[in-house]
């Protein structure tokens, strides 16, 4: 990429030497919504990107300070059951001191030029509902010039529990060597989904429920703390009242472990989940086991993200929880009507541990 300068700001490709500057910028740019969080990437900004795939980081630099960033990651996805490469747009950040400048527009233009040079066909990005500051870049301008398929995901932050369901019908096991191939049929349920990526850091554990020797339900859990930490910045007033009540109760009987403001939220992510037809109760059993694991390991939440058209919503929505919504946006530099139609009318999957 050719360097572009204006008012002493340089736009260039980022590299590992920018780690500290990118971590500082991330700490200054929280995600503001109904529930506001700051996602830290200590100690290595690039570790999460390595999990997703081949990536390109673009930075805006003034002097020695990183004042803007955006990342493009080539991710393997399934589109109508066919493997495709899509470009995921993330980490679009502008230093608070430059919010009212043209920096965001110029950074967006630079990123758009990079996407053209990569011959990017399908683009997508996520945004927490209520984060209005990013909306202009995901609603038909700059980064995403032709937006379609805006979809809502319910992100269920389920409260862990020391109580676990028991069953004489099923045998529950944890696989010694996590085998994600058992989720292939699950992935194929969706018109768009992230492909099953390699677990580079061995965080994933797979629980299974078997009936008469056959696995009929499975659940994959992962801890993402090695590559991202969610810091709680603000919550609605009613949750603050609830939090105070729970803090008081915990002094008598420690039942709930809710995060405090400015504290890192310990999350056990439900990466993948599936059940055979007629065995919905087997997956419910595994969710119960996952809640018990989360409780015993002192996680604040067991988190699962489910598309609002997915049949799995009813399985995750009945628990004591705090939930919020995330929007998934799509765009293309070369509009394909069939692709647009399948995304807009289908059911989608996104691995929220990423």
Coordinates of C-alpha atoms in Angstrom, one line a residue:
X1 CA 0.0 0.0 0.0
X2 CA 1.3 3.4 -0.8
X3 CA 1.6 5.8 2.1
X4 CA -0.8 8.6 2.0
X5 CA -0.1 11.8 4.0
X6 CA -2.3 14.7 4.9
X7 CA -1.9 17.0 7.9
X8 CA 1.1 14.7 9.0
X9 CA -1.1 11.6 9.3
X10 CA 0.2 8.5 7.6
X11 CA -2.0 5.6 6.5
X12 CA 0.0 2.3 6.2
X13 CA 0.0 -1.4 6.7
X14 CA 0.3 -2.4 10.4
X15 CA 2.8 -4.9 11.7
X16 CA 3.8 -6.6 15.0
X17 CA 5.8 -3.5 16.0
X18 CA 2.5 -1.7 16.3
X19 CA 1.2 -4.0 19.1
X20 CA 1.5 -1.6 22.0
X21 CA 0.0 1.3 20.0
X22 CA -2.9 -0.8 18.9
X23 CA -3.6 -2.1 22.4
X24 CA -3.6 1.6 23.6
X25 CA -6.0 2.6 20.9
X26 CA -8.3 -0.4 21.7
X27 CA -8.4 0.7 25.4
X28 CA -9.5 4.2 24.3
X29 CA -12.4 3.0 22.1
X30 CA -15.0 1.0 24.0
X31 CA -18.1 -0.4 22.4
X32 CA -20.9 1.9 23.6
X33 CA -24.4 0.4 23.7
X34 CA -27.2 -0.6 26.1
X35 CA -24.4 -2.7 27.8
X36 CA -21.1 -1.0 27.2
X37 CA -17.9 -3.0 27.1
X38 CA -14.2 -2.5 26.2
X39 CA -12.6 -5.4 24.5
X40 CA -8.9 -5.6 25.4
X41 CA -6.5 -7.8 23.5
X42 CA -3.7 -8.2 26.0
X43 CA -1.0 -9.2 25.6
X44 CA -1.0 -9.6 21.8
X45 CA -3.4 -7.6 19.6
X46 CA -2.7 -9.9 16.7
X47 CA -3.4 -13.3 18.4
X48 CA -7.2 -13.1 17.8
X49 CA -6.6 -12.2 14.2
X50 CA -4.4 -15.3 13.8
X51 CA -7.2 -17.5 14.9
X52 CA -9.6 -16.0 12.3
X53 CA -7.3 -16.4 9.2
X54 CA -5.0 -14.3 7.0
X55 CA -5.3 -10.7 8.0
X56 CA -4.3 -7.2 7.0
X57 CA -4.2 -4.4 9.5
X58 CA -4.3 -0.8 8.4
X59 CA -3.2 1.9 10.8
X60 CA -3.4 5.7 10.8
X61 CA -0.3 7.2 12.5
X62 CA 0.5 10.7 13.6
X63 CA 4.0 11.1 14.9
X64 CA 4.7 8.0 17.0
X65 CA 1.0 7.5 18.0
X66 CA -1.5 5.1 16.4
X67 CA -4.7 7.1 16.1
X68 CA -6.8 4.9 13.8
X69 CA -7.0 1.2 12.8
X70 CA -9.0 -1.3 10.8
X71 CA -8.5 -5.0 10.1
X72 CA -9.5 -7.1 7.1
X73 CA -9.4 -10.9 7.7
X74 CA -9.8 -13.5 5.0
X75 CA -12.1 -16.0 6.6
X76 CA -13.3 -19.4 5.4
X77 CA -17.1 -19.4 5.4
X78 CA -19.8 -21.7 4.0
X79 CA -22.3 -20.0 1.7
X80 CA -25.1 -22.3 0.6
X81 CA -23.0 -25.2 1.7
X82 CA -20.1 -24.2 -0.5
X83 CA -16.7 -23.1 0.8
X84 CA -16.0 -19.4 0.1
X85 CA -13.5 -16.8 1.2
X86 CA -15.1 -13.8 2.8
X87 CA -13.5 -10.7 4.2
X88 CA -14.4 -9.8 7.8
X89 CA -14.0 -6.1 8.7
X90 CA -13.2 -5.4 12.3
X91 CA -11.2 -3.2 14.7
X92 CA -12.4 0.0 12.9
X93 CA -11.3 2.5 15.6
X94 CA -10.6 6.2 15.7
X95 CA -8.8 7.9 18.6
X96 CA -11.4 10.0 20.6
X97 CA -9.4 13.2 19.9
X98 CA -10.2 12.8 16.2
X99 CA -13.9 11.9 16.3
X100 CA -14.9 15.2 14.8
X101 CA -12.2 15.2 12.1
X102 CA -12.2 13.6 8.7
X103 CA -9.9 10.8 9.9
X104 CA -12.7 8.2 10.0
X105 CA -13.7 9.0 6.4
X106 CA -10.1 8.9 5.2
X107 CA -9.4 5.7 7.0
X108 CA -12.6 4.2 5.5
X109 CA -11.5 5.2 2.0
X110 CA -8.1 3.6 2.5
X111 CA -9.6 0.4 3.7
X112 CA -12.0 0.4 0.7
X113 CA -9.0 0.7 -1.7
X114 CA -7.4 -2.2 0.0
X115 CA -10.5 -4.3 -0.4
X116 CA -10.5 -3.5 -4.1
X117 CA -6.9 -4.6 -4.4
X118 CA -7.7 -7.9 -2.7
X119 CA -10.6 -8.5 -5.1
X120 CA -12.9 -9.0 -2.1
X121 CA -16.2 -10.4 -3.1
X122 CA -18.2 -10.8 0.1
X123 CA -17.6 -8.5 3.0
X124 CA -19.2 -8.7 6.5
X125 CA -18.9 -7.1 9.9
X126 CA -20.5 -7.1 13.3
X127 CA -21.7 -4.3 15.6
X128 CA -23.3 -4.3 19.0
X129 CA -26.8 -2.9 18.8
X130 CA -26.8 0.6 20.0
X131 CA -23.3 1.4 18.9
X132 CA -24.4 4.3 16.7
X133 CA -21.0 5.8 16.2
X134 CA -20.0 3.0 13.8
X135 CA -23.4 2.8 11.9
X136 CA -22.4 5.2 9.1
X137 CA -19.7 2.8 8.1
X138 CA -22.0 -0.2 8.0
X139 CA -25.0 1.4 6.4
X140 CA -24.2 2.2 2.9
X141 CA -21.1 4.4 3.1
X142 CA -17.4 4.0 2.9
X143 CA -16.5 0.6 4.3
X144 CA -19.7 -1.1 3.1
X145 CA -20.9 0.8 0.0
X146 CA -23.7 -1.6 -0.8
X147 CA -25.2 -3.1 2.4
X148 CA -27.6 -6.0 2.5
X149 CA -28.7 -8.8 4.8
X150 CA -28.6 -6.9 8.1
X151 CA -29.3 -9.7 10.6
X152 CA -29.8 -9.8 14.3
X153 CA -28.1 -12.2 16.7
X154 CA -29.3 -12.8 20.2
X155 CA -26.3 -13.0 22.5
X156 CA -27.4 -14.9 25.6
X157 CA -25.2 -14.3 28.7
X158 CA -26.5 -17.2 30.8
X159 CA -26.0 -17.2 34.5
X160 CA -24.0 -20.3 35.6
X161 CA -25.6 -22.7 38.1
X162 CA -24.4 -25.2 40.7
X163 CA -27.4 -27.3 39.9
X164 CA -27.1 -29.8 37.0
X165 CA -29.8 -31.8 35.3
X166 CA -29.5 -35.6 35.6
X167 CA -30.7 -38.2 33.1
X168 CA -30.8 -41.9 33.0
X169 CA -31.6 -41.8 29.3
X170 CA -28.3 -40.3 28.1
X171 CA -24.6 -40.7 28.8
X172 CA -22.7 -37.4 28.9
X173 CA -19.0 -37.4 28.1
X174 CA -16.2 -34.9 27.4
X175 CA -14.1 -35.9 24.4
X176 CA -10.4 -36.4 25.3
X177 CA -9.5 -35.1 21.8
X178 CA -12.0 -32.5 20.7
X179 CA -13.4 -33.5 17.3
X180 CA -15.2 -30.6 15.6
X181 CA -16.2 -32.7 12.6
X182 CA -19.2 -34.0 14.6
X183 CA -20.6 -30.4 14.0
X184 CA -20.5 -30.6 10.2
X185 CA -24.2 -31.3 9.9
X186 CA -24.9 -28.4 12.2
X187 CA -22.8 -26.0 10.1
X188 CA -24.6 -27.1 7.0
X189 CA -28.0 -26.0 8.5
X190 CA -27.2 -22.4 7.7
X191 CA -27.1 -20.4 4.5
X192 CA -24.1 -18.6 5.8
X193 CA -21.7 -19.7 8.6
X194 CA -18.1 -19.4 9.7
X195 CA -16.3 -22.6 8.8
X196 CA -14.8 -24.8 11.6
X197 CA -11.4 -23.3 12.3
X198 CA -8.4 -25.0 13.8
X199 CA -8.1 -24.6 17.5
X200 CA -4.5 -23.3 17.8
X201 CA -4.4 -22.8 21.5
X202 CA -6.3 -25.9 22.7
X203 CA -9.1 -23.9 24.5
X204 CA -12.0 -26.0 23.2
X205 CA -13.7 -28.8 25.0
X206 CA -16.5 -30.9 23.5
X207 CA -19.3 -32.4 25.5
X208 CA -21.5 -35.1 24.0
X209 CA -24.7 -36.9 25.0
X210 CA -25.1 -40.4 23.7
X211 CA -28.2 -42.6 23.4
X212 CA -27.8 -46.4 22.9
X213 CA -24.2 -45.8 22.0
X214 CA -24.8 -43.1 19.4
X215 CA -23.9 -39.4 19.9
X216 CA -27.2 -37.4 19.6
X217 CA -26.1 -34.0 20.9
X218 CA -22.9 -32.1 21.2
X219 CA -21.7 -28.8 22.6
X220 CA -18.3 -27.1 22.1
X221 CA -17.0 -24.7 24.8
X222 CA -14.1 -22.4 24.7
X223 CA -12.4 -19.8 26.8
X224 CA -11.2 -16.7 24.8
X225 CA -9.3 -15.0 27.6
X226 CA -6.0 -15.7 26.0
X227 CA -6.7 -13.4 23.1
X228 CA -9.5 -11.0 24.3
X229 CA -10.9 -9.7 27.5
X230 CA -14.3 -8.0 27.8
X231 CA -14.2 -5.2 30.4
X232 CA -17.6 -4.0 31.7
X233 CA -17.9 -0.2 31.3
X234 CA -21.6 0.5 31.9
X235 CA -25.0 -1.2 32.3
X236 CA -28.6 0.0 32.4
X237 CA -29.8 1.3 35.7
X238 CA -32.1 -1.6 36.3
X239 CA -29.2 -4.0 36.1
X240 CA -27.2 -1.8 38.5
X241 CA -30.0 -2.3 41.0
X242 CA -30.1 -6.0 40.4
X243 CA -26.3 -6.1 40.7
X244 CA -26.5 -4.5 44.2
X245 CA -29.1 -7.0 45.3
X246 CA -27.1 -9.9 44.1
X247 CA -23.9 -8.6 45.8
X248 CA -25.9 -8.4 49.1
X249 CA -27.2 -11.9 48.6
X250 CA -23.7 -13.3 47.9
X251 CA -22.5 -12.1 51.3
X252 CA -24.9 -14.6 52.8
X253 CA -25.0 -17.4 50.2
X254 CA -22.6 -17.1 47.2
X255 CA -24.9 -18.2 44.3
X256 CA -24.2 -15.7 41.5
X257 CA -20.9 -14.3 40.3
X258 CA -21.8 -11.2 38.3
X259 CA -19.0 -8.9 37.1
X260 CA -18.5 -5.5 38.6
X261 CA -18.0 -2.3 36.6
X262 CA -14.5 -1.9 35.2
X263 CA -13.9 -5.6 35.8
X264 CA -13.0 -8.2 33.2
X265 CA -16.0 -10.4 32.4
X266 CA -15.0 -14.1 32.6
X267 CA -17.0 -15.8 29.8
X268 CA -17.2 -19.4 28.8
X269 CA -18.3 -19.4 25.2
X270 CA -20.6 -21.9 23.6
X271 CA -18.9 -22.1 20.2
X272 CA -21.0 -24.8 18.6
X273 CA -24.1 -26.8 19.5
X274 CA -26.2 -29.5 17.8
X275 CA -28.7 -32.2 18.3
X276 CA -30.3 -34.9 16.2
X277 CA -34.0 -34.6 15.5
X278 CA -36.1 -35.8 18.4
X279 CA -33.2 -35.3 20.9
X280 CA -33.6 -31.7 21.9
X281 CA -33.6 -32.7 25.6
X282 CA -30.1 -34.1 25.1
X283 CA -28.8 -30.7 24.2
X284 CA -30.6 -29.2 27.1
X285 CA -28.8 -31.7 29.3
X286 CA -25.4 -30.5 27.9
X287 CA -26.3 -26.8 28.4
X288 CA -27.0 -27.7 32.1
X289 CA -23.6 -29.4 32.3
X290 CA -22.0 -26.4 30.7
X291 CA -23.6 -24.1 33.3
X292 CA -22.3 -26.3 36.1
X293 CA -18.8 -26.2 34.6
X294 CA -19.0 -22.4 34.3
X295 CA -20.1 -22.1 37.9
X296 CA -17.4 -24.4 39.3
X297 CA -14.7 -22.5 37.3
X298 CA -16.0 -19.1 38.5
X299 CA -17.1 -17.8 35.1
X300 CA -19.5 -14.9 35.2
X301 CA -21.4 -16.1 32.1
X302 CA -22.0 -19.0 29.7
X303 CA -22.4 -17.1 26.4
X304 CA -24.1 -18.2 23.2
X305 CA -24.9 -16.2 20.1
X306 CA -27.9 -17.4 18.1
X307 CA -29.4 -15.9 14.9
X308 CA -32.9 -14.6 15.5
X309 CA -34.4 -17.0 12.9
X310 CA -32.6 -20.0 14.3
X311 CA -34.5 -23.0 15.9
X312 CA -31.9 -23.0 18.7
X313 CA -33.2 -19.7 20.2
X314 CA -35.8 -21.5 22.4
X315 CA -33.1 -23.7 23.9
X316 CA -31.0 -20.8 25.1
X317 CA -33.6 -18.2 25.9
X318 CA -35.3 -20.0 28.9
X319 CA -32.4 -19.6 31.3
X320 CA -31.7 -16.8 33.8
X321 CA -29.6 -14.5 31.7
X322 CA -28.6 -11.0 30.6
X323 CA -28.9 -10.6 26.8
X324 CA -28.0 -8.1 24.2
X325 CA -28.2 -8.0 20.4
X326 CA -25.5 -7.9 17.7
X327 CA -26.0 -7.0 14.1
X328 CA -24.2 -8.8 11.3
X329 CA -23.9 -6.7 8.1
X330 CA -22.9 -7.8 4.6
X331 CA -21.7 -6.0 1.5
X332 CA -20.1 -6.9 -1.8
X333 CA -18.1 -5.1 -4.4
X334 CA -19.7 -7.4 -7.0
X335 CA -23.4 -7.9 -6.2
X336 CA -24.6 -11.4 -6.8
X337 CA -28.5 -11.5 -6.5
X338 CA -28.5 -15.2 -5.6
X339 CA -26.0 -14.6 -2.8
X340 CA -27.9 -11.6 -1.5
X341 CA -31.2 -13.6 -1.5
X342 CA -29.7 -16.6 0.4
X343 CA -28.2 -14.4 3.1
X344 CA -31.3 -12.1 3.5
X345 CA -33.8 -15.0 3.7
X346 CA -31.7 -17.7 5.3
X347 CA -30.6 -18.6 8.8
X348 CA -27.0 -17.6 9.7
X349 CA -24.3 -18.7 12.1
X350 CA -21.4 -16.7 13.6
X351 CA -18.9 -18.1 16.1
X352 CA -19.0 -15.5 18.8
X353 CA -15.8 -16.7 20.4
X354 CA -14.1 -15.0 17.5

